[in-house]
Short mmCIF file of C-alpha atoms and ligand atoms in Angstrom, two decimals:
data_model
loop_
_atom_site.label_atom_id
_atom_site.label_comp_id
_atom_site.label_asym_id
_atom_site.label_seq_id
_atom_site.Cartn_x
_atom_site.Cartn_y
_atom_site.Cartn_z
CA MET I 1 8.86 119.35 -12.73
CA PRO I 2 6.82 122.78 -12.64
CA SER I 3 9.02 125.60 -12.70
CA HIS I 4 7.41 127.69 -9.85
CA ARG I 5 8.81 125.35 -7.32
CA ILE I 6 12.34 126.93 -8.27
CA ASP I 7 13.43 128.97 -4.44
CA ARG I 8 14.79 131.74 -5.95
CA SER I 9 16.76 132.62 -2.21
CA LEU I 10 18.59 129.08 -3.88
CA PRO I 11 21.86 129.75 -5.73
CA ALA I 12 22.46 130.10 -8.78
CA CYS I 13 24.21 127.20 -10.38
CA TYR I 14 25.65 126.52 -14.08
CA ALA I 15 27.94 124.69 -16.30
CA MET I 16 30.41 123.56 -18.22
CA VAL I 17 28.97 120.99 -21.17
CA HIS I 18 30.68 120.48 -24.71
CA ARG I 19 29.88 123.45 -27.20
CA GLY I 20 26.41 122.21 -29.18
CA LEU I 21 25.31 120.12 -26.40
CA GLU I 22 23.94 123.26 -24.13
CA GLU I 23 20.38 122.41 -25.40
CA ILE I 24 20.14 118.89 -24.28
CA ALA I 25 22.12 119.51 -21.54
CA ALA I 26 19.55 122.11 -20.60
CA ASP I 27 16.73 119.31 -21.40
CA GLU I 28 18.33 117.04 -18.89
CA ILE I 29 18.64 119.86 -15.67
CA THR I 30 15.03 121.02 -17.25
CA ARG I 31 13.06 117.36 -17.50
CA ASP I 32 14.72 115.53 -15.09
CA PHE I 33 15.51 117.09 -12.32
CA GLY I 34 12.47 120.01 -12.47
CA GLY I 35 15.46 123.15 -13.25
CA GLU I 36 14.70 125.70 -14.43
CA VAL I 37 17.05 127.16 -16.91
CA LYS I 38 18.67 131.16 -16.73
CA LYS I 39 20.67 131.44 -20.02
CA SER I 40 22.96 128.71 -21.85
CA GLY I 41 25.59 128.85 -24.61
CA ARG I 42 29.33 128.71 -25.21
CA GLY I 43 29.02 125.69 -24.09
CA ILE I 44 27.66 126.69 -20.14
CA VAL I 45 24.62 126.63 -19.29
CA ALA I 46 23.44 128.75 -15.84
CA PHE I 47 20.44 127.19 -13.83
CA ARG I 48 17.96 127.12 -10.80
CA LEU I 49 16.84 123.67 -9.14
CA PRO I 50 13.97 123.36 -7.05
CA GLU I 51 16.25 121.70 -4.55
CA LEU I 52 20.29 122.16 -3.32
CA ASP I 53 21.88 119.35 -2.57
CA ARG I 54 24.53 116.57 -4.17
CA GLU I 55 21.93 115.29 -6.17
CA LEU I 56 22.88 117.47 -8.90
CA LEU I 57 25.70 115.62 -9.31
CA ARG I 58 23.95 112.81 -10.99
CA LEU I 59 23.77 115.23 -14.14
CA ARG I 60 24.93 112.84 -16.79
CA THR I 61 25.31 115.12 -19.86
CA VAL I 62 27.29 117.97 -18.14
CA GLU I 63 31.56 118.44 -17.78
CA ASP I 64 31.54 120.33 -14.70
CA VAL I 65 29.14 122.24 -12.50
CA PHE I 66 29.37 125.25 -10.29
CA LEU I 67 27.64 127.65 -7.33
CA LEU I 68 27.92 131.11 -9.00
CA ALA I 69 29.17 134.10 -7.51
CA TRP I 70 28.36 136.47 -10.59
CA GLY I 71 28.21 135.85 -14.30
CA SER I 72 28.45 138.96 -16.94
CA ASP I 73 28.53 139.00 -21.13
CA GLU I 74 29.78 142.61 -20.96
CA LEU I 75 33.46 142.55 -19.76
CA PRO I 76 35.22 144.69 -22.41
CA TYR I 77 37.89 143.11 -23.45
CA THR I 78 40.58 146.16 -22.42
CA SER I 79 42.62 145.32 -19.29
CA GLU I 80 39.51 147.21 -17.88
CA ALA I 81 38.06 144.16 -17.43
CA LEU I 82 40.27 143.28 -14.63
CA GLU I 83 38.70 146.22 -12.60
CA ARG I 84 35.44 144.73 -13.61
CA ILE I 85 36.76 141.51 -12.71
CA GLU I 86 37.98 142.25 -9.31
CA GLN I 87 34.31 144.64 -8.73
CA TRP I 88 32.61 141.69 -8.87
CA THR I 89 34.09 138.76 -7.16
CA ARG I 90 34.61 141.02 -4.84
CA LYS I 91 30.59 141.74 -3.97
CA ALA I 92 29.26 138.03 -4.66
CA PRO I 93 28.03 136.86 -1.31
CA TRP I 94 30.73 134.17 -0.60
CA GLN I 95 30.39 132.92 2.88
CA ASP I 96 26.86 131.79 1.52
CA LEU I 97 28.29 130.33 -1.57
CA LEU I 98 30.19 128.25 0.73
CA ARG I 99 28.55 126.79 3.08
CA TRP I 100 26.76 125.54 1.04
CA HIS I 101 29.46 124.17 -1.03
CA HIS I 102 30.81 122.19 1.94
CA ALA I 103 27.38 120.51 2.41
CA ILE I 104 27.27 119.64 -0.52
CA HIS I 105 31.22 118.51 -1.40
CA PRO I 106 32.01 117.62 2.17
CA LYS I 107 35.43 119.37 3.51
CA PRO I 108 38.13 116.85 3.19
CA ALA I 109 40.45 116.35 6.75
CA GLY I 110 42.63 118.62 7.43
CA LYS I 111 44.07 121.66 6.98
CA PRO I 112 41.10 123.42 5.12
CA THR I 113 42.63 124.67 0.88
CA TYR I 114 41.84 126.56 -2.14
CA TRP I 115 42.91 126.47 -5.49
CA LEU I 116 41.77 129.77 -8.36
CA VAL I 117 41.52 128.69 -11.54
CA ALA I 118 41.09 131.02 -14.22
CA GLN I 119 40.21 130.15 -17.91
CA MET I 120 40.63 132.23 -20.95
CA ALA I 121 39.36 132.36 -24.75
CA GLY I 122 39.45 134.34 -26.69
CA GLN I 123 41.31 138.07 -28.01
CA HIS I 124 42.34 140.06 -24.62
CA GLY I 125 44.05 143.04 -24.00
CA TYR I 126 44.80 141.63 -21.22
CA ARG I 127 46.93 137.39 -19.36
CA ARG I 128 45.02 134.89 -18.11
CA ILE I 129 47.48 135.23 -15.09
CA ASP I 130 45.85 138.98 -14.63
CA ALA I 131 42.57 137.94 -14.92
CA ARG I 132 43.55 134.67 -12.49
CA ARG I 133 45.23 137.60 -9.79
CA ALA I 134 42.30 140.04 -10.20
CA LEU I 135 39.92 137.36 -9.22
CA ALA I 136 42.63 136.55 -5.97
CA ARG I 137 42.55 140.51 -5.23
CA GLY I 138 38.85 140.30 -5.14
CA LEU I 139 38.72 137.67 -2.84
CA ALA I 140 41.23 139.56 0.00
CA GLY I 141 39.51 138.03 3.35
CA VAL I 142 37.43 135.28 1.79
CA PHE I 143 39.59 132.75 2.92
CA PRO I 144 40.77 132.39 6.61
CA SER I 145 44.32 133.22 6.96
CA ARG I 146 44.61 129.22 8.20
CA TRP I 147 44.02 128.38 4.97
CA ARG I 148 46.31 127.46 1.87
CA MET I 149 46.37 126.84 -1.62
CA ALA I 150 47.02 123.83 -2.96
CA GLU I 151 46.87 123.06 -6.58
CA ALA I 152 45.77 119.48 -6.15
CA ASN I 153 43.08 117.75 -4.34
CA ALA I 154 42.32 121.46 -2.70
CA ALA I 155 38.71 121.42 -0.83
CA VAL I 156 37.92 124.73 -2.74
CA GLU I 157 37.85 125.76 -6.36
CA VAL I 158 36.23 129.04 -7.24
CA TRP I 159 36.92 128.94 -11.35
CA LEU I 160 36.91 132.31 -13.83
CA THR I 161 36.22 131.18 -16.92
CA ILE I 162 36.20 133.73 -20.08
CA GLN I 163 34.98 133.72 -23.18
CA GLY I 164 35.10 136.94 -25.28
CA THR I 165 33.26 139.30 -23.57
CA GLN I 166 31.24 136.40 -21.59
CA ALA I 167 32.28 135.64 -17.68
CA VAL I 168 31.09 133.58 -15.18
CA CYS I 169 33.26 132.72 -11.32
CA GLY I 170 31.81 130.03 -9.90
CA LEU I 171 33.08 127.43 -6.46
CA ARG I 172 33.54 123.87 -8.73
CA LEU I 173 30.85 121.42 -6.70
CA SER I 174 32.24 119.05 -8.93
CA ASP I 175 35.30 116.42 -9.25
CA ARG I 176 37.01 114.46 -12.09
CA THR I 177 34.66 111.58 -11.39
CA MET I 178 31.29 113.70 -12.70
CA ARG I 179 32.67 112.79 -16.41
CA HIS I 180 35.32 110.18 -15.88
CA ARG I 181 32.09 107.14 -15.03
CA PRO I 182 33.59 104.65 -13.01
CA TYR I 183 32.78 101.76 -15.18
CA LYS I 184 34.85 103.64 -17.82
CA ARG I 185 38.41 101.66 -17.65
CA GLU I 186 39.54 100.27 -20.02
CA HIS I 187 40.15 102.94 -23.01
CA VAL I 188 40.35 102.66 -27.25
CA PRO I 189 42.09 105.31 -29.01
CA ALA I 190 39.03 108.60 -29.48
CA SER I 191 36.86 107.03 -26.95
CA LEU I 192 34.04 109.13 -26.75
CA ARG I 193 33.76 111.10 -23.75
CA PRO I 194 30.76 109.47 -21.82
CA THR I 195 28.71 113.16 -21.00
CA VAL I 196 28.84 113.23 -24.27
CA ALA I 197 27.65 109.34 -24.73
CA ALA I 198 24.63 110.25 -22.65
CA ALA I 199 23.76 113.50 -25.14
CA ILE I 200 23.15 110.75 -27.84
CA VAL I 201 21.29 108.27 -25.53
CA ARG I 202 18.98 111.33 -24.29
CA LEU I 203 18.49 111.81 -28.01
CA ALA I 204 17.76 107.83 -28.83
CA GLY I 205 14.04 108.07 -27.01
CA THR I 206 14.92 104.78 -25.80
CA GLY I 207 12.06 102.87 -24.48
CA PRO I 208 11.58 99.48 -21.39
CA GLY I 209 12.39 96.22 -23.71
CA MET I 210 13.61 98.09 -26.80
CA VAL I 211 17.15 96.72 -28.48
CA VAL I 212 20.20 98.95 -29.12
CA LEU I 213 22.76 98.73 -31.49
CA ASP I 214 26.00 100.13 -30.69
CA SER I 215 28.36 98.06 -34.30
CA MET I 216 31.35 99.82 -33.49
CA MET I 217 31.57 100.17 -30.12
CA GLY I 218 34.68 101.08 -29.23
CA ALA I 219 34.95 100.41 -25.76
CA GLY I 220 31.62 100.22 -25.43
CA THR I 221 30.62 103.93 -23.42
CA ILE I 222 27.25 104.93 -25.36
CA LEU I 223 26.56 100.82 -24.47
CA ALA I 224 27.02 101.57 -21.16
CA GLU I 225 25.53 105.25 -21.04
CA GLN I 226 22.94 103.24 -22.41
CA ALA I 227 22.12 100.69 -20.01
CA GLU I 228 22.78 103.63 -17.28
CA TRP I 229 19.68 104.82 -17.94
CA ALA I 230 17.45 102.45 -18.36
CA ARG I 231 18.41 101.70 -14.36
CA GLU I 232 17.90 104.70 -13.37
CA ARG I 233 14.52 104.51 -15.16
CA GLY I 234 14.23 101.22 -13.65
CA TRP I 235 14.31 99.22 -16.71
CA PRO I 236 14.93 95.43 -15.98
CA ASP I 237 14.84 94.73 -19.85
CA LEU I 238 16.93 96.62 -22.36
CA HIS I 239 18.58 94.39 -24.99
CA LEU I 240 22.05 95.92 -25.30
CA TRP I 241 24.18 94.43 -29.16
CA GLY I 242 27.19 96.35 -29.30
CA GLY I 243 30.56 94.71 -31.89
CA ASP I 244 33.32 95.71 -33.02
CA ARG I 245 35.78 94.39 -35.36
CA ASP I 246 38.71 95.57 -33.68
CA ARG I 247 39.91 93.05 -30.68
CA PHE I 248 41.35 94.82 -28.42
CA ALA I 249 38.09 96.91 -28.72
CA VAL I 250 36.34 94.11 -28.12
CA GLN I 251 38.10 93.40 -24.84
CA ALA I 252 37.80 96.70 -23.49
CA ALA I 253 33.77 97.27 -24.12
CA LEU I 254 34.01 92.93 -22.65
CA ILE I 255 35.68 95.02 -19.31
CA ASN I 256 33.92 98.06 -19.35
CA LEU I 257 30.20 96.51 -20.30
CA ARG I 258 30.83 93.78 -17.63
CA ARG I 259 28.34 94.76 -15.02
CA PHE I 260 25.42 96.13 -17.64
CA ARG I 261 25.46 92.40 -19.02
CA PRO I 262 25.25 92.41 -22.92
CA GLU I 263 23.28 90.65 -24.51
CA ILE I 264 25.76 90.52 -27.54
CA LEU I 265 29.54 92.26 -27.69
CA ALA I 266 30.85 90.31 -30.77
CA ARG I 267 34.02 90.93 -33.26
CA TRP I 268 32.37 91.38 -36.55
CA ASP I 269 32.24 93.93 -39.29
CA SER I 270 29.67 96.70 -38.92
CA CYS I 271 29.15 96.75 -42.82
CA GLN I 272 27.90 92.92 -42.29
CA LEU I 273 26.25 92.47 -39.68
CA PRO I 274 25.04 89.37 -38.11
CA LEU I 275 21.50 90.19 -37.76
CA PRO I 276 18.65 89.46 -38.31
CA THR I 277 16.29 92.68 -40.93
CA ASN I 278 14.17 94.38 -38.63
CA SER I 279 15.24 93.86 -35.21
CA VAL I 280 17.29 97.27 -34.46
CA ASP I 281 15.24 99.88 -32.91
CA ARG I 282 18.09 102.19 -31.95
CA VAL I 283 21.52 102.13 -33.64
CA LEU I 284 23.58 104.91 -31.67
CA CYS I 285 26.71 104.94 -32.84
CA ASN I 286 30.10 106.79 -33.41
CA PRO I 287 31.71 105.81 -37.17
CA PRO I 288 35.40 106.85 -36.78
CA TYR I 289 36.46 110.93 -37.94
CA GLY I 290 38.09 111.06 -41.63
CA ARG I 291 41.69 111.39 -39.95
CA GLN I 292 40.90 108.26 -37.28
CA LEU I 293 40.75 106.23 -40.93
CA GLY I 294 42.67 107.35 -43.37
CA THR I 295 42.03 109.20 -46.72
CA GLU I 296 38.39 111.13 -47.13
CA GLU I 297 37.47 108.40 -49.97
CA ASN I 298 37.78 104.98 -47.55
CA LEU I 299 35.38 106.89 -45.02
CA HIS I 300 32.51 107.50 -48.23
CA ASP I 301 32.90 103.98 -48.93
CA LEU I 302 32.45 103.04 -45.15
CA TYR I 303 29.36 104.86 -43.99
CA ARG I 304 27.65 103.89 -47.30
CA ARG I 305 28.00 100.47 -46.50
CA ALA I 306 27.01 101.00 -42.68
CA VAL I 307 24.07 103.46 -43.39
CA HIS I 308 22.30 100.72 -46.13
CA GLU I 309 23.19 97.80 -42.80
CA TRP I 310 21.66 99.80 -40.29
CA ASN I 311 18.68 100.41 -42.64
CA ARG I 312 18.11 96.38 -43.10
CA VAL I 313 18.44 95.55 -39.59
CA LEU I 314 16.90 98.81 -38.25
CA LYS I 315 12.53 98.03 -37.40
CA PRO I 316 10.31 100.61 -39.33
CA ALA I 317 10.31 104.03 -37.82
CA GLY I 318 13.61 102.72 -35.87
CA ARG I 319 16.33 105.66 -34.63
CA ALA I 320 19.78 106.19 -35.85
CA VAL I 321 22.56 108.71 -33.34
CA LEU I 322 25.07 109.58 -34.69
CA LEU I 323 28.01 110.73 -33.96
CA VAL I 324 30.65 112.13 -36.95
CA GLY I 325 33.51 114.72 -37.33
CA ASP I 326 32.59 115.43 -41.36
CA PRO I 327 28.54 116.04 -42.60
CA ARG I 328 29.13 115.50 -46.11
CA PRO I 329 29.88 111.67 -46.10
CA LEU I 330 27.09 111.02 -43.98
CA LEU I 331 24.51 112.86 -45.93
CA ASP I 332 25.65 111.13 -48.88
CA ALA I 333 25.08 107.90 -46.97
CA ILE I 334 22.24 108.76 -45.22
CA ARG I 335 20.46 110.10 -48.87
CA PRO I 336 20.06 106.39 -50.60
CA VAL I 337 18.26 105.21 -48.05
CA GLY I 338 15.38 108.32 -47.09
CA TRP I 339 15.53 108.46 -43.79
CA SER I 340 13.77 111.67 -42.51
CA ALA I 341 16.35 114.39 -40.76
CA GLN I 342 15.10 115.02 -36.92
CA ARG I 343 17.49 116.80 -34.58
CA GLN I 344 21.16 117.91 -36.00
CA TYR I 345 23.68 119.27 -34.09
CA ARG I 346 27.10 120.89 -34.08
CA LEU I 347 29.06 120.47 -31.84
CA ARG I 348 32.80 120.67 -30.90
CA LEU I 349 34.84 118.56 -29.12
CA LEU I 350 38.49 118.61 -27.43
CA GLY I 351 38.59 121.46 -30.39
CA LEU I 352 37.64 119.63 -33.42
CA PRO I 353 33.95 120.02 -35.01
CA ALA I 354 31.81 117.20 -35.04
CA PHE I 355 28.28 116.92 -36.05
CA LEU I 356 25.53 114.51 -34.71
CA SER I 357 22.41 114.31 -36.03
CA VAL I 358 18.78 111.54 -35.04
CA TRP I 359 17.08 109.56 -37.82
CA ARG I 360 14.05 108.15 -38.06
CA LYS I 361 13.46 105.20 -40.83
CA ARG I 362 10.32 104.75 -43.25
CA ASP I 363 7.65 102.92 -41.51
CA ASP I 364 6.27 101.00 -44.74
C1 SAM F 1 35.16 106.25 -32.75
S1 SAM F 1 35.63 105.11 -32.56
C2 SAM F 1 34.12 104.48 -31.88
C3 SAM F 1 34.58 104.59 -29.87
C4 SAM F 1 33.46 104.87 -29.09
N1 SAM F 1 32.39 105.39 -29.20
C5 SAM F 1 34.52 104.56 -27.46
O1 SAM F 1 33.21 105.27 -27.03
O2 SAM F 1 34.92 103.47 -26.97
C6 SAM F 1 35.06 104.06 -33.88
C7 SAM F 1 35.20 102.81 -33.77
O3 SAM F 1 34.67 102.37 -34.63
C8 SAM F 1 35.57 100.80 -35.28
N2 SAM F 1 35.22 99.97 -36.69
C9 SAM F 1 35.92 100.72 -37.47
N3 SAM F 1 35.56 100.24 -39.04
C10 SAM F 1 34.00 99.25 -38.59
C11 SAM F 1 34.61 98.33 -38.88
N4 SAM F 1 33.76 98.23 -40.87
N5 SAM F 1 33.36 97.69 -38.32
C12 SAM F 1 33.23 97.41 -37.60
N6 SAM F 1 33.31 98.54 -36.18
C13 SAM F 1 34.32 99.56 -37.43
C14 SAM F 1 37.13 101.26 -35.00
O4 SAM F 1 37.31 100.23 -34.41
C15 SAM F 1 36.92 101.74 -33.83
O5 SAM F 1 36.26 101.34 -32.36
#
């Protein structure tokens, strides 16, 4: 959608994403929602949309979405920041933002409640609680006296997020259902966050009728996100093939994927797949990281054998999107099969480094 349709009288928004996924979230905002991205970095993407309504809550690669009250890249590290937070908060158009908030996120019945959240990363000359107090001073008079503070299920949440000199403040529009999908009823250890699985699917470039394989599927999050992607685009005929060597994972995936009707859900060894050569269009996979498996040596061995097998089952020019912790064993495993690198992203997932990469098999 062209950006000239953006109505500047509507409030700007921002989304929180896992670090390193900003570019992929920005692509979703611009291409699928016709938005205009103003700024992105450090796990935050600020944007405007042509319209503001509940559709916004359908973003799949972001963890949370907010109406922007104010943002700055110049928050001092010293306690002078507290004065700025208070001033910027006082000047923000809260009544307008609250109107939009109530339109998108209807107020629950009963006495209205609100909550203030302050998040801080980096070394600062003041404490998080001081930042939250400065936020509260700036909000004096915004909420009528009959509103009370309540941490659980507050009707309105005001968030302040500080990372070094960057700060954003706004009203949270999303709730936990945005990041925790209803399909995900069963979990396995190290199961992927659905927003990260959605990013993997965006990079896959899947088309109607394709065969998509996750041969170490855990609870099936990637295949579920792929199925939702196809459903939103009205494709009736995507073929989902998945498996895992762990029987509890296969049971979890059976439950999570039931409504998506996968063609294959098997207990198998990803390094010896019972699948024909050149049969798969996309391999989307999040193999175990080192700490989930044991020593570095057997991780090298697993990746080498798995890549060799994926190379066999992938059609010529097929694509693989892989998420691992340490890139080295994966790069060592891919070198012999000669795939060409398409995209690479360095992520931080729940505080740990991760490497997301897109590969293309040779077409000869
Ligand atoms: C990081 S988890 C995958 C999590 C998954 N993406 C999810 O969202 O739940 C890695 C999975 O690989 C599986 N696995 C490890 N080695 C395997 C092998 N040789 N063949 C098949 N599955 C394997 C594990 O049982 C585990 O479920």
